[in-house]
mmCIF file of C-alpha atoms in Angstrom:
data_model
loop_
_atom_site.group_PDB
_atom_site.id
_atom_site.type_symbol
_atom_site.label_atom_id
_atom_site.label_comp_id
_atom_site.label_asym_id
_atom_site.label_seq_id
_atom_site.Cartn_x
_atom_site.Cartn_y
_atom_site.Cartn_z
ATOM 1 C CA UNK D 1 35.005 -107.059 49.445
ATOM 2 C CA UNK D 2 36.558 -105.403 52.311
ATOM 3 C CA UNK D 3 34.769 -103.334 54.897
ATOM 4 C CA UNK D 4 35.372 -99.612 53.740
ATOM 5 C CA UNK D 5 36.429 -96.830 56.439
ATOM 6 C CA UNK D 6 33.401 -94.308 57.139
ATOM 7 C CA UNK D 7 34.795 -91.438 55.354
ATOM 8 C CA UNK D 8 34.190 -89.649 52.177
ATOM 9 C CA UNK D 9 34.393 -91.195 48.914
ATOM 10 C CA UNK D 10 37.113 -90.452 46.683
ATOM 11 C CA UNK D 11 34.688 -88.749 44.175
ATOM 12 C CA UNK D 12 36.946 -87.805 41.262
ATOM 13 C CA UNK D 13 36.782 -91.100 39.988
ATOM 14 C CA UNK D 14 33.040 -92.280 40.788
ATOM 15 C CA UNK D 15 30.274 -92.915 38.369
ATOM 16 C CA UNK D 16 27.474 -95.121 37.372
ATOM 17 C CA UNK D 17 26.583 -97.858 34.950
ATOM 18 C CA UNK D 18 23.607 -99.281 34.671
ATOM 19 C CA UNK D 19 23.154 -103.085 36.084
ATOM 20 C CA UNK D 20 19.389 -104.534 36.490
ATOM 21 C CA UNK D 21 19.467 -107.932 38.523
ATOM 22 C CA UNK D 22 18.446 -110.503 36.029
ATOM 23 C CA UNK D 23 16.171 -112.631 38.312
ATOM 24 C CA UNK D 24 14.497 -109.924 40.164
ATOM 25 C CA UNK D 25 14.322 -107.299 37.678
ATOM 26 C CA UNK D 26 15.291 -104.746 40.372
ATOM 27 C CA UNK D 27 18.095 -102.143 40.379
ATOM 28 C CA UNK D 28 21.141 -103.051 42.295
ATOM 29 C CA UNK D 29 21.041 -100.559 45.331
ATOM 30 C CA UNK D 30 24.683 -98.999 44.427
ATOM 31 C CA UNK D 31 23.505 -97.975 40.696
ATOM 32 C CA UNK D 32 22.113 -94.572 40.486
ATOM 33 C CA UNK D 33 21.655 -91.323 38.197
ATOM 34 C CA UNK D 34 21.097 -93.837 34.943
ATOM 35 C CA UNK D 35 21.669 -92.432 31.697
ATOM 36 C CA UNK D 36 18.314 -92.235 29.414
ATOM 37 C CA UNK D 37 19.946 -94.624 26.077
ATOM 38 C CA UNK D 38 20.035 -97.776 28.020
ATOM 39 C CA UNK D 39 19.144 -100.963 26.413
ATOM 40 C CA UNK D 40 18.357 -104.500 26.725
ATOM 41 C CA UNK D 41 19.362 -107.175 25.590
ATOM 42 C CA UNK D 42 16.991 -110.228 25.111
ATOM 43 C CA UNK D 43 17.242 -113.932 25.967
ATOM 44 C CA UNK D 44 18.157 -116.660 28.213
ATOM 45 C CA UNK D 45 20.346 -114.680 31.609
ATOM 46 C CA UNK D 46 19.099 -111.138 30.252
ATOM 47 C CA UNK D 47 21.900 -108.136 31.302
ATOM 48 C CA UNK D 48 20.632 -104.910 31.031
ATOM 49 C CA UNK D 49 23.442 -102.456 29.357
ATOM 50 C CA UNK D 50 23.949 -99.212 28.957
ATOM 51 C CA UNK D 51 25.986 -97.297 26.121
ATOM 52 C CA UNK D 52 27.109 -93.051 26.713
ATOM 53 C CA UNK D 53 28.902 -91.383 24.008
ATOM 54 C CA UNK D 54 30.429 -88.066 25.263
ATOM 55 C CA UNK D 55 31.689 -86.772 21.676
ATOM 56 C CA UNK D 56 35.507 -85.930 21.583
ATOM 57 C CA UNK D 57 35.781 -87.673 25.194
ATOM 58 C CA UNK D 58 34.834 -91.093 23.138
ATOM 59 C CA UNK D 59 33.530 -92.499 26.910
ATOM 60 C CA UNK D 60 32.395 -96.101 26.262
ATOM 61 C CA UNK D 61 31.194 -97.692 29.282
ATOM 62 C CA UNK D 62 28.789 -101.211 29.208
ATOM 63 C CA UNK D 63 27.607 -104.212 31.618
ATOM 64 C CA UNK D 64 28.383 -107.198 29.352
ATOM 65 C CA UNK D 65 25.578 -109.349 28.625
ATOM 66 C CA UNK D 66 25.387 -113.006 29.851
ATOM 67 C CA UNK D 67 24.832 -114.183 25.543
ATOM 68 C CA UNK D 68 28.195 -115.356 24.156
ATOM 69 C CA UNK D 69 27.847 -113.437 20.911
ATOM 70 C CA UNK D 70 26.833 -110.283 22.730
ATOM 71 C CA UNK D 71 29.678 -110.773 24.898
ATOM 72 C CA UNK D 72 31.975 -111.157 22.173
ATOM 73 C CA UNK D 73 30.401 -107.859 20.250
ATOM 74 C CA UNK D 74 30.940 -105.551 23.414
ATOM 75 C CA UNK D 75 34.481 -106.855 24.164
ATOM 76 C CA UNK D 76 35.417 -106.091 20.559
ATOM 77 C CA UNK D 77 34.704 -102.919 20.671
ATOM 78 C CA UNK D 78 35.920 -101.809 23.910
ATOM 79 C CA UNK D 79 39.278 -103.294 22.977
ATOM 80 C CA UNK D 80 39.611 -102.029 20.064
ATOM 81 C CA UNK D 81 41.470 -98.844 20.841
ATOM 82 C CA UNK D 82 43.865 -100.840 22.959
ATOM 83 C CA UNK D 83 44.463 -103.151 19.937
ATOM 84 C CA UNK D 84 48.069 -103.485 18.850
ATOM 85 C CA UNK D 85 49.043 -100.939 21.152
ATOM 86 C CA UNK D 86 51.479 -100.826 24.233
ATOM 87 C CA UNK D 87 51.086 -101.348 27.535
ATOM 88 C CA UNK D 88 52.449 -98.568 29.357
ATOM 89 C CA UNK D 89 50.636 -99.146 32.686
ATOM 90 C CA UNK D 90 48.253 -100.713 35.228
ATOM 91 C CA UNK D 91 46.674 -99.089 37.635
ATOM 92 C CA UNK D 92 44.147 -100.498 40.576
ATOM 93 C CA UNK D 93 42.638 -99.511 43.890
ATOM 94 C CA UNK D 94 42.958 -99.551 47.205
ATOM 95 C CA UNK D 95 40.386 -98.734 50.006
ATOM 96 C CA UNK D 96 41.126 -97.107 53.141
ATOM 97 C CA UNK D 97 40.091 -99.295 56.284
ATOM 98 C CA UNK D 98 38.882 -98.291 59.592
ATOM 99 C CA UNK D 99 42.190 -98.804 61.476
ATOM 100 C CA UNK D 100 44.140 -96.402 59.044
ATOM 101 C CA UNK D 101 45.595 -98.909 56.717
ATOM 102 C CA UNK D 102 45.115 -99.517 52.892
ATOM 103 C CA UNK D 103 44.364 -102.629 51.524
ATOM 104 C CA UNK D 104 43.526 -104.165 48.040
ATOM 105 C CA UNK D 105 40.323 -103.512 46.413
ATOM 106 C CA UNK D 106 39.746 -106.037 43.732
ATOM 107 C CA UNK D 107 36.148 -105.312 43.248
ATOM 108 C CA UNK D 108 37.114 -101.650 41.319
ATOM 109 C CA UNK D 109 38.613 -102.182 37.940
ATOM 110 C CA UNK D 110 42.036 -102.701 36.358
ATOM 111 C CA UNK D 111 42.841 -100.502 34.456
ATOM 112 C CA UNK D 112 45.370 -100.658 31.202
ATOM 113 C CA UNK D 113 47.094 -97.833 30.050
ATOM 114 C CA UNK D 114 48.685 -98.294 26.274
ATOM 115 C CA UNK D 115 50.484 -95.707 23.796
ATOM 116 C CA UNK D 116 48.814 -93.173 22.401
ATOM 117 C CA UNK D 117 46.852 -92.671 25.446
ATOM 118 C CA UNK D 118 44.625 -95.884 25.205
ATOM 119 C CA UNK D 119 42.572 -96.995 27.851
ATOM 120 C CA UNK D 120 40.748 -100.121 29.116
ATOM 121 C CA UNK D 121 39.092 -100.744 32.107
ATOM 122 C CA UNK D 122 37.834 -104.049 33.615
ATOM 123 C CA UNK D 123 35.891 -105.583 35.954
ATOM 124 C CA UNK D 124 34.174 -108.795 37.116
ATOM 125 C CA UNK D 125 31.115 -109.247 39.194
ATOM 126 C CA UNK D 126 28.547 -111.644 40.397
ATOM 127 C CA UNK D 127 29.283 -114.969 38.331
ATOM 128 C CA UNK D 128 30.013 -113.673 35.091
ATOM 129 C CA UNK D 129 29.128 -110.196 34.967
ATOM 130 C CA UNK D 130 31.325 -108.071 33.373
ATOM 131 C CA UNK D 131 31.729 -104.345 32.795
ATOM 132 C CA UNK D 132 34.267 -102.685 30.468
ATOM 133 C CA UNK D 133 34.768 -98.774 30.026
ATOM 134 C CA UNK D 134 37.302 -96.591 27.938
ATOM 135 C CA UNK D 135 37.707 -93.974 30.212
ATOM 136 C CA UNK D 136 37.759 -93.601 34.098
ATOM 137 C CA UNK D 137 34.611 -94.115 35.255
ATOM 138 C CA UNK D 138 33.495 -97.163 37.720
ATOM 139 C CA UNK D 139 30.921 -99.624 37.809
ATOM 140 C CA UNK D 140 29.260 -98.188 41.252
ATOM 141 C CA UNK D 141 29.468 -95.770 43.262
ATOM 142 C CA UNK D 142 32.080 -96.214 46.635
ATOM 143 C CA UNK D 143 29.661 -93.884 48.906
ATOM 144 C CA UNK D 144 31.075 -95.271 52.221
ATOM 145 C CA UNK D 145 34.685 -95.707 50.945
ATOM 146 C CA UNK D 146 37.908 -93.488 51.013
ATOM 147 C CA UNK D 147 39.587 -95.122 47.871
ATOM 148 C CA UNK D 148 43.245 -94.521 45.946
ATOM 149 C CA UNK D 149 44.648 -95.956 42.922
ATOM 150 C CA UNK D 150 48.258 -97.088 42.553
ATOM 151 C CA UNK D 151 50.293 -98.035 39.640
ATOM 152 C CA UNK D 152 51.591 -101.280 39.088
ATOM 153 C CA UNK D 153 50.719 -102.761 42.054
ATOM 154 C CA UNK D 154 50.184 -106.004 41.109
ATOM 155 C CA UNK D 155 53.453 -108.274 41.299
ATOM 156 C CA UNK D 156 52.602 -111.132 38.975
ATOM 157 C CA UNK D 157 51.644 -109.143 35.990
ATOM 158 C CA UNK D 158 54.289 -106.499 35.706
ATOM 159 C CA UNK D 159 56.358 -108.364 33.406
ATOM 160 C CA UNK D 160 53.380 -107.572 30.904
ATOM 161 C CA UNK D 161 54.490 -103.449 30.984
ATOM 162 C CA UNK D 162 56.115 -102.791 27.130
ATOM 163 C CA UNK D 163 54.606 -105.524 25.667
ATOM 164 C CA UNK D 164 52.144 -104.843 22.634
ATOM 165 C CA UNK D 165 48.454 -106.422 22.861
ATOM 166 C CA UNK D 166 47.659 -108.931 19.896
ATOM 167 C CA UNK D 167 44.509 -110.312 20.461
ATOM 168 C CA UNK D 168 41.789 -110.232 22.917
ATOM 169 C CA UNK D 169 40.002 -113.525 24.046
ATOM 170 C CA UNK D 170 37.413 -114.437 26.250
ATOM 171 C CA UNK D 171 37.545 -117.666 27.984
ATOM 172 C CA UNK D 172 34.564 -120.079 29.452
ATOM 173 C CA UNK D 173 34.850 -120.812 33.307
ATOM 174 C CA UNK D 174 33.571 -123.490 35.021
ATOM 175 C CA UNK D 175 30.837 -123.906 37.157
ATOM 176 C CA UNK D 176 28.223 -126.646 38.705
ATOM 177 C CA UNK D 177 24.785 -126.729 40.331
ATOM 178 C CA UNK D 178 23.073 -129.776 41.547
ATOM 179 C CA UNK D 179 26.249 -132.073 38.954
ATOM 180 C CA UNK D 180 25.004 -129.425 36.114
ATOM 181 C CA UNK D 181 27.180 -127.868 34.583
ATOM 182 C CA UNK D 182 26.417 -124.673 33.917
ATOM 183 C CA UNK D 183 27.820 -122.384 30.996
ATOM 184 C CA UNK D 184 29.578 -118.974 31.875
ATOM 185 C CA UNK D 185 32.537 -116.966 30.615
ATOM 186 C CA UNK D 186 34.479 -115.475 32.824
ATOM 187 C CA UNK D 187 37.833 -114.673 31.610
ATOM 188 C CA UNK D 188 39.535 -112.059 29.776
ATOM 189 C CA UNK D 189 42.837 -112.985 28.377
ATOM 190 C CA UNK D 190 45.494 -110.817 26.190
ATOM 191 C CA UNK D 191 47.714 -112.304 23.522
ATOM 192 C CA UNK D 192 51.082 -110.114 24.398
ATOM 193 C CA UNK D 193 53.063 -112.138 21.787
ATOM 194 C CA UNK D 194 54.531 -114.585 23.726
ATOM 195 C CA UNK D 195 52.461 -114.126 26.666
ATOM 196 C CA UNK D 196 49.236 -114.008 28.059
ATOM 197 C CA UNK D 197 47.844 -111.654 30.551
ATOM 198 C CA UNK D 198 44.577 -113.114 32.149
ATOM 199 C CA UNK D 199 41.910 -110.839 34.370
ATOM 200 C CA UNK D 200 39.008 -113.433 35.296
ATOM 201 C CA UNK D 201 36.618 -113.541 37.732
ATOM 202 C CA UNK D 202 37.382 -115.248 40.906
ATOM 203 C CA UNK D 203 33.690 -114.590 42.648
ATOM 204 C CA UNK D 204 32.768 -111.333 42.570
ATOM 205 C CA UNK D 205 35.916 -109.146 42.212
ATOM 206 C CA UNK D 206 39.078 -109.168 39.684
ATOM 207 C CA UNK D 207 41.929 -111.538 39.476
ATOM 208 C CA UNK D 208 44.680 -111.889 37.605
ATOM 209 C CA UNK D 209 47.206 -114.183 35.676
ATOM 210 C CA UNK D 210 50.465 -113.578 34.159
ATOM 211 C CA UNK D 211 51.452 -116.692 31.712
ATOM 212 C CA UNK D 212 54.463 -118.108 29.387
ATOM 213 C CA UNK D 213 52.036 -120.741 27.773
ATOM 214 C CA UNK D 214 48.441 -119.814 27.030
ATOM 215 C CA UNK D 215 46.111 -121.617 28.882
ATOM 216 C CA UNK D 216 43.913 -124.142 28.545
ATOM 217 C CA UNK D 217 40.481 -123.910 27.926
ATOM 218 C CA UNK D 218 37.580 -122.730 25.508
ATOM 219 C CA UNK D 219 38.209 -119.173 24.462
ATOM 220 C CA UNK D 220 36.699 -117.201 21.738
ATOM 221 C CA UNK D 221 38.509 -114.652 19.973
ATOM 222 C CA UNK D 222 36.959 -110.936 20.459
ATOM 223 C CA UNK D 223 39.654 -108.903 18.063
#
């Protein structure tokens, strides 16, 4: 991402999750304070993940595993309070840079606002990490960053405000090392009855699709 200005974080919004590297089996440097219930989750690309339950809050936050059916498991139940509701908004940030000026910052989440005061939160990292939340924490901490969050910001999905979510999918990317291919799955995509709102990774930080025609591709249905 970006090269953040030397100021103070915007702290209202900052948290941690908890994210172990899967080859090294050390802690990323920007996760800290991790809550005592985390778990793992065995097998081939291990993701460590951590679940927090904050009673009437209902806070669900969790680094999605790299195993398909673990995947699909933690995606259904983020999205399920989102599911056939609304969208009402989208918010996403933007980080202050040293000559003054705000500019996108893809690598914080999107986050999707629906009736009855539903929330989901997204974000891609790495290849195919992913980390969900239902309520307004992030994924690191921004220690060196001055950070805002604006609504509706992004041009190409705005036509996906009042339109109620179906279905949530998620979708197998592509990827090759050495002519192998190599399995990951990296998109998120919303049925929105008629269209299809897409937040995928595009190397390390969110991107995002508005279509009229759903895609093609492998996807496995979550909800």
């Amino acid at each position: 991402g970006p090269t953040p200005a030397s100021q103070q974080p915007h702290n209202a919004d900052n948290a941690s999750a908890h994210h172990t590297d899967a080859n090294s089996g050390t802690q990323s440097s920007q996760q800290r304070n991790l809550p005592s219930d985390a778990t793992s989750i065995p097998g081939c690309g291990t993701r460590h993940i951590t679940k927090q339950s904050t009673g009437d809050c209902g806070r669900y936050v969790q680094w999605v595993p790299s195993m398909i059916a673990e995947k699909i498991n933690v995606i259904r139940e983020a999205s399920a309070p989102i599911s056939g509701r609304t969208i009402e908004r989208f918010e996403t940030a933007e980080i202050l840079h040293d000559d003054g000026s705000w500019g996108d910052w893809p690598d914080l989440p999107i986050r999707v606002y629906c009736s009855g005061q539903a929330l989901l939160s997204v974000s891609w990292s790495r290849f195919d990490d992913q980390w969900l939340s239902n309520d307004m924490l992030l994924p690191f901490v921004a220690e060196d960053a001055t950070t805002r969050w604006t609504a509706n910001a992004v041009t190409q999905i705005i036509p996906a405000l009042g339109r109620k979510i179906q279905g949530v999918s998620l979708g197998r990317g592509q990827m090759t090392i050495a002519s192998r291919e190599i399995e990951i799955w990296t998109h998120l995509l919303f049925d929105l009855d008629g269209k299809w709102l897409e937040v995928f990774n595009a190397l390390d930080e969110n991107e995002y699709a508005l279509h009229v025609v759903k895609p093609d591709g492998e996807f496995r249905a979550c909800t």
